[in-house]
Each structure stands twice: as structure tokens, then as C-alpha cells.
XYZ file of C-alpha atoms in Angstrom:
381
model
C 92.433 103.542 108.679
C 95.860 104.812 107.455
C 96.305 105.734 103.731
C 98.306 103.336 101.691
C 102.126 103.881 101.818
C 102.099 105.522 98.315
C 99.983 108.425 99.656
C 102.169 108.916 102.832
C 103.513 112.491 102.815
C 107.282 112.632 103.167
C 108.745 115.569 105.171
C 110.561 117.924 102.799
C 109.089 116.367 99.666
C 106.235 117.512 97.484
C 105.355 114.262 95.678
C 103.956 111.450 97.801
C 104.922 108.651 95.386
C 107.425 107.819 92.707
C 104.880 107.391 90.004
C 106.130 105.695 86.828
C 106.879 107.815 83.837
C 104.703 107.447 80.802
C 107.511 105.900 78.723
C 108.073 102.894 80.985
C 107.557 99.547 79.237
C 106.548 97.666 82.374
C 103.910 98.795 84.872
C 104.360 98.275 88.554
C 101.687 98.798 91.303
C 102.263 99.013 95.020
C 100.350 96.584 97.241
C 99.743 96.932 100.959
C 100.002 93.460 102.472
C 99.197 94.783 106.023
C 102.636 94.419 107.427
C 103.206 98.227 107.398
C 100.195 98.817 109.667
C 101.624 96.891 112.589
C 103.851 99.671 113.668
C 102.821 103.075 112.417
C 106.007 104.731 113.611
C 108.247 102.071 112.018
C 109.842 102.041 108.572
C 107.065 100.074 107.016
C 104.560 102.884 107.808
C 105.893 105.123 105.120
C 109.422 106.011 106.072
C 110.940 102.997 104.320
C 113.395 104.010 101.693
C 113.770 107.497 103.122
C 117.390 107.336 102.329
C 116.528 106.612 98.689
C 115.042 110.083 98.342
C 118.098 111.934 99.532
C 119.049 114.531 96.905
C 121.740 113.380 94.393
C 123.164 115.866 91.991
C 124.848 114.384 88.893
C 127.008 116.175 86.299
C 125.652 116.433 82.721
C 127.510 117.505 79.591
C 124.760 119.285 77.711
C 124.932 119.410 73.919
C 123.017 122.648 73.607
C 121.950 125.231 76.172
C 119.436 127.727 74.634
C 115.834 126.455 74.102
C 113.656 128.221 71.661
C 109.839 128.223 71.550
C 107.131 129.842 69.434
C 104.335 129.707 71.987
C 101.924 132.669 71.897
C 101.321 132.095 75.625
C 104.856 133.008 76.540
C 106.414 136.476 76.681
C 109.843 135.093 75.671
C 111.320 133.035 72.794
C 114.588 131.850 74.282
C 115.235 130.187 77.706
C 118.139 128.634 79.572
C 117.957 126.002 82.361
C 121.162 125.088 84.108
C 119.581 122.166 85.834
C 117.236 119.176 85.200
C 114.954 118.363 87.977
C 114.293 120.689 90.938
C 114.766 120.066 94.686
C 112.116 122.701 95.565
C 109.673 119.842 95.015
C 106.705 122.051 93.971
C 103.893 119.427 93.389
C 102.294 121.432 90.572
C 105.530 121.850 88.570
C 104.772 121.525 84.804
C 108.380 120.341 84.269
C 107.917 117.178 86.208
C 107.007 115.117 83.142
C 110.420 115.876 81.523
C 112.046 113.384 83.951
C 110.218 110.665 82.013
C 112.470 111.274 79.138
C 115.370 110.240 81.397
C 113.730 106.926 82.428
C 113.077 108.448 85.861
C 109.811 109.241 87.775
C 108.205 112.661 87.581
C 107.400 112.108 91.257
C 110.045 111.820 93.957
C 112.873 111.242 91.357
C 112.231 114.660 89.912
C 112.936 116.457 93.174
C 115.793 114.156 94.358
C 117.664 113.205 91.157
C 119.035 116.472 89.875
C 121.290 116.917 86.843
C 123.650 119.881 86.637
C 124.651 121.063 83.128
C 128.249 121.679 84.127
C 129.195 123.091 80.749
C 126.318 125.609 80.521
C 128.506 128.746 80.778
C 130.875 127.528 78.172
C 128.044 126.497 75.863
C 126.413 129.930 76.297
C 129.592 131.709 75.500
C 130.073 129.750 72.318
C 126.459 130.437 71.255
C 126.793 134.180 71.856
C 130.057 134.257 69.843
C 128.332 132.828 66.665
C 128.247 135.306 63.814
C 124.650 134.316 63.134
C 123.462 134.938 66.733
C 120.843 137.721 67.156
C 120.272 138.878 70.762
C 116.920 138.687 72.399
C 116.072 138.477 76.143
C 116.945 135.121 77.700
C 114.544 133.698 80.342
C 116.688 132.088 82.962
C 115.241 129.252 85.204
C 111.872 128.673 83.506
C 111.568 124.837 83.599
C 113.449 124.267 86.809
C 114.580 126.968 89.362
C 118.028 128.229 88.488
C 118.496 129.059 92.240
C 117.529 125.663 93.705
C 119.603 124.502 96.718
C 122.444 122.901 94.764
C 123.173 126.190 93.111
C 124.886 127.423 96.295
C 127.653 124.878 95.657
C 127.544 124.448 91.819
C 127.189 128.222 90.970
C 126.202 127.412 87.429
C 123.582 130.200 87.328
C 126.103 132.705 88.698
C 128.652 131.674 85.927
C 125.894 132.058 83.256
C 125.117 135.534 84.560
C 128.749 136.455 84.432
C 128.785 135.618 80.679
C 125.660 137.710 80.078
C 127.021 140.565 82.176
C 130.255 140.534 80.161
C 128.353 140.581 76.884
C 125.680 143.181 77.928
C 123.079 140.582 77.051
C 119.467 141.105 78.437
C 118.156 138.440 80.947
C 115.005 137.913 82.796
C 114.986 135.503 85.795
C 112.142 133.796 87.653
C 112.636 132.123 90.950
C 111.210 131.111 94.389
C 114.509 131.305 96.101
C 116.223 134.031 98.156
C 119.580 132.902 96.843
C 119.109 135.281 93.956
C 120.199 138.049 96.413
C 123.737 136.608 96.156
C 123.945 137.912 92.573
C 122.845 141.420 93.148
C 126.341 142.555 92.357
C 125.757 141.392 88.811
C 122.081 142.099 88.386
C 121.962 145.674 89.782
C 124.457 147.158 87.191
C 122.766 145.189 84.460
C 119.377 146.460 85.612
C 120.672 150.023 85.495
C 121.381 149.546 81.816
C 117.950 147.807 81.240
C 119.577 144.442 80.881
C 118.041 142.543 83.838
C 114.654 141.993 85.371
C 113.320 139.457 87.908
C 110.043 137.802 88.649
C 109.520 136.152 92.037
C 106.850 133.360 92.210
C 104.582 133.720 95.183
C 101.827 131.028 95.440
C 100.500 131.454 98.912
C 101.156 133.539 102.076
C 100.253 130.564 104.285
C 103.424 128.879 105.551
C 101.659 125.644 106.346
C 100.416 125.333 102.825
C 103.758 126.318 101.369
C 105.614 123.661 103.411
C 103.640 120.886 101.523
C 103.103 122.654 98.249
C 106.626 123.867 97.722
C 108.538 122.113 100.524
C 112.113 123.210 99.775
C 111.485 126.730 98.334
C 111.865 129.865 100.331
C 109.096 130.527 102.764
C 106.388 133.139 101.667
C 107.661 135.791 104.078
C 111.235 135.284 102.899
C 110.114 135.772 99.233
C 108.496 138.980 100.111
C 111.797 140.112 101.781
C 113.685 139.140 98.583
C 111.269 141.299 96.472
C 112.059 144.201 98.840
C 115.807 143.600 98.761
C 116.008 143.412 94.923
C 113.793 146.455 94.573
C 115.955 148.495 96.823
C 118.999 147.434 94.691
C 117.296 148.937 91.701
C 116.295 145.748 90.085
C 112.687 145.736 88.610
C 110.708 142.898 90.160
C 107.461 141.426 88.942
C 105.547 138.664 90.649
C 104.140 135.457 89.194
C 101.073 134.349 91.125
C 101.258 130.788 89.895
C 99.570 128.488 90.012
C 96.206 129.592 91.340
C 94.712 126.441 92.859
C 90.953 126.487 93.463
C 89.913 126.299 97.152
C 93.623 126.144 98.148
C 95.391 129.235 97.093
C 92.624 130.944 95.082
C 90.947 132.622 98.151
C 94.287 134.561 98.723
C 94.456 136.383 95.242
C 93.740 139.868 96.558
C 95.757 139.389 99.747
C 98.696 138.149 97.780
C 98.645 141.006 95.352
C 98.548 143.575 98.165
C 101.528 141.932 99.884
C 103.757 141.904 96.831
C 102.837 145.541 96.046
C 103.801 146.484 99.588
C 107.125 144.643 99.083
C 107.961 146.644 96.039
C 106.791 144.627 93.048
C 105.879 146.710 89.960
C 103.752 144.268 87.979
C 102.033 140.810 88.325
C 100.583 138.026 86.314
C 98.955 134.709 87.072
C 98.526 131.142 85.808
C 95.730 128.820 86.763
C 96.744 125.323 87.895
C 98.065 123.216 84.948
C 98.124 119.463 85.151
C 99.816 117.998 82.086
C 100.690 114.341 81.781
C 101.979 112.839 85.109
C 101.382 116.001 86.987
C 97.640 115.283 87.226
C 97.894 111.959 89.164
C 100.733 113.329 91.285
C 98.724 116.422 92.278
C 95.663 114.290 93.008
C 97.854 112.134 95.340
C 99.002 115.227 96.998
C 95.442 116.396 97.480
C 94.382 113.138 99.056
C 97.391 113.225 101.436
C 97.075 116.921 102.589
C 93.504 118.036 101.776
C 91.317 114.867 101.570
C 88.194 116.808 102.677
C 88.277 119.060 99.639
C 90.194 116.963 97.112
C 87.132 116.178 94.917
C 85.929 119.752 95.030
C 89.212 121.074 93.871
C 89.378 118.651 90.947
C 85.783 119.355 90.038
C 86.572 123.087 89.736
C 89.795 122.369 87.847
C 87.762 120.354 85.263
C 85.157 123.031 85.008
C 87.903 125.396 83.819
C 89.389 122.809 81.378
C 86.351 121.671 79.452
C 85.688 118.668 81.595
C 89.299 117.442 81.465
C 92.174 117.577 83.902
C 94.091 119.724 81.450
C 93.624 121.398 78.102
C 96.989 122.167 76.339
C 95.470 124.552 73.710
C 97.273 127.831 73.271
C 95.139 130.660 74.703
C 93.447 128.430 77.241
C 96.226 126.455 78.961
C 97.443 129.284 81.188
C 94.160 130.807 82.407
C 91.461 128.233 81.651
C 88.052 128.821 80.222
C 84.516 129.134 81.440
C 82.570 130.899 84.303
C 85.103 130.180 87.037
C 88.181 131.030 84.918
C 86.515 134.258 83.976
C 85.775 135.051 87.660
C 89.449 134.575 88.621
C 90.454 136.757 85.715
C 88.158 139.532 86.827
C 89.263 139.315 90.446
C 92.902 139.480 89.398
C 92.545 142.348 86.911
C 90.507 144.488 89.347
C 93.021 143.943 92.123
C 96.059 144.608 89.826
C 94.449 147.943 88.606
C 93.489 148.979 92.115
C 97.036 148.328 93.351
C 98.859 149.746 90.388
C 100.511 146.464 89.337
C 100.002 146.942 85.590
C 102.261 145.749 82.833
C 101.808 141.990 82.242
C 105.043 140.724 80.590
C 106.612 144.144 81.127
C 109.909 142.647 82.333
C 110.703 141.422 78.841
C 109.516 144.517 76.975
C 111.744 146.885 79.066
C 114.988 144.952 78.289
C 117.409 146.492 75.747
C 119.064 144.205 73.156
C 121.008 146.982 71.397
C 123.948 146.967 73.819
C 124.978 143.340 73.125
C 128.601 142.678 72.297
C 130.016 139.235 71.444
C 132.390 137.638 73.898
C 136.009 138.300 73.037
C 137.370 135.034 74.392
C 135.769 131.665 73.536
C 137.751 128.717 74.868
C 137.460 125.439 73.006
C 134.561 123.414 74.340
C 135.683 121.027 77.039
C 139.078 122.688 77.514
C 138.336 123.387 81.218
C 137.703 119.715 81.917
C 140.987 118.793 80.229
C 142.915 121.322 82.291
C 146.643 121.404 81.775
C 146.576 118.539 79.218
C 144.417 120.398 76.853
C 147.115 120.580 74.227
C 148.390 117.023 74.709
C 147.413 114.440 72.045
C 146.149 111.134 73.333
C 146.152 107.847 71.341
C 143.394 106.547 73.632
């Protein structure tokens, strides 16, 4: 018997449904009336509405651009995200629930309805020019990948880096995309002055798993090549093994670490699978669609590491879990890291230098670019 349409995997997409956000006032449930089973190859068998999930990138005028946190689990205090939503479509992405704030789904909407903060470079320039601003490393691309596909055309990340380069401001980037190689001309001279470091996320070496887990991110082999390219350019590269998914990517821990070491990475850290809010049902749907034979086993192990729950948001536990199985993963990871010489968790932030910072000399009025040649013209309307 075919799975219901809501659990039909869509080529090039991570989520298998457009699950409602938690702030919706009305609940809707799909119902299979049998018509879709008559022709498995036809639209009703799961391809209906395929055009609805084509990627749409909308402009957004952000009010602020730097986000600050006080989490003891994170090695940085300040982050910048040029985009909302992410076309990479990683099913485990902890940022998916943020689309609920927009009245959109954390499922297919999150990876197909992208918002570009078109004024990000201008906002950053104004922020750095403030007399009260104190420099500290900015983490670029934490919530959503700053090098997702639309960056090729939009180039917001590149323009943000140009501002940081001009001001000798330290930055640490994290990505799954080979597009970061485009900006080596900015990152290499910054790295030479201890102003730039990069982390590449590598979740699995299995391309078949990656195609469903992270459908529009760079293939595992391509990410390893990116690590090598950045390293050869003199840019320090760490690796984030995140998330570790029991019985899916967890068996690869040692193999992954050896591969990234051979590619040139200098340190590594990991995060155990996190399932906050809507990520939990979305991930379980993904399991049923792609790994039905082990879905229950995976979730049982996740709950064993989360005190019987799908997720525990407590500081100190949310990143690595608790209990026997979490401790086993920790021991495996630490032993492999020490054996391979990949020490220095969080080192990419500690090595960055904030003392070279200089404020931007030119700070155009906010919005002046959009007004163009009429910037000085008064308008009654």
C-alpha cells in the first residue's frame, strides 16, 4: 500500500509535507479519499502542486541585522543571517520553526519561500559605525546558510564580507556550500590577519543519504574538496559533524573525522540531533518516507538521550544529549579527535583578533541606495 500523499518524498526537497506552524489559528488535516491511488504516476500520487514548491525569493527590508545571544552552549555572542529560510532543505534544521513567525510552514515553505534581507550590508555598516559598538567575532550564516543557492545571484553575503573586510572586523562562517570558494579573495587576506575562519558542516559521506537529508546542499565529496581548497588558500577550516543521527549517520563518526582530517580540517565538533518544535514531526515524517524499517528505532534512541522526550532544550544538554548513549557518542568522538589531531573545539572564534577593527569611514543614509538619483528630492507623497 502506498504511503499517504503527505509522506510522499519530493525530489530535491527535504520535508515531505507542509506541516502547519504552531501559531496557526485553524488546523487542517489531509485526507486520502482514494483517488490518488488510481494512477501512481499521475499528479494525484504525490506530484500534485509540484509547481507550488518552486523556490521563490522575496526581498525583505530588515530593521536590525545583528542578533545577540547569551547561550552558554554557543561559542559566539553575535550572529548575522542575510536570509530567512534555506533552500538546502536539511530536514533536521533547527531554524525551521522560525518560519512559523511569518505565518508559513516550517516544512516545504521553509525551503521554498526564501526572504533576502536586501539591506543587510547597509544595516551592518551603520551598526559598525556606532560610537558605542564594541567589536567581537560575528558568526555569519548560523540560522540559515549564507551561501544557499540564491546567494549566487543576490550576493548579500559577499557584500556583508566586503564591509567586514573594509573594517578589519573578525568573522566566522559556517556553511554546507562550495559557493564559499567564490569569496576566497576576501577571506584569505582576512585570515592572514586572523580575521576570518570557516567551519564546513559534514553530516555524512554517503551521497544517497545526503540527497534526502540535505537535498540541495553540496554533495559530501564536494564539501571535502571545499575544505581542501580553503585550507590551501590559508584559511583555517574546522568541521561541524552535525547532527549525529542515531542509526543513520552515527555509524560514520570515525570515518567522517578521518576524511575531514585528510582534507585539511584543523578541528572538529559535533551536535546530536535536535528536534525542537515542528522539527520533530517533520523529521519523523522524513524517517517514515526514507527509513521506515528503522524509524522507530531511531526515535527510541533519540528519546533515550533526551530524558524520554523528543527534545530537551536545557542548556548543557541540548547539544549533546544525556545518558548512556550520549556518553558513548561523546567518547567515540573525543577518542577519534585526539587520535587524528583535530583538537580545539570552538577554536575558530578564540583565534580571531578584534583589536584591528576600524569603523567605516562612509555610512550612507539608510535606504539611499533604493532611492537612487532621487535621494535628495523631497516628495509630498
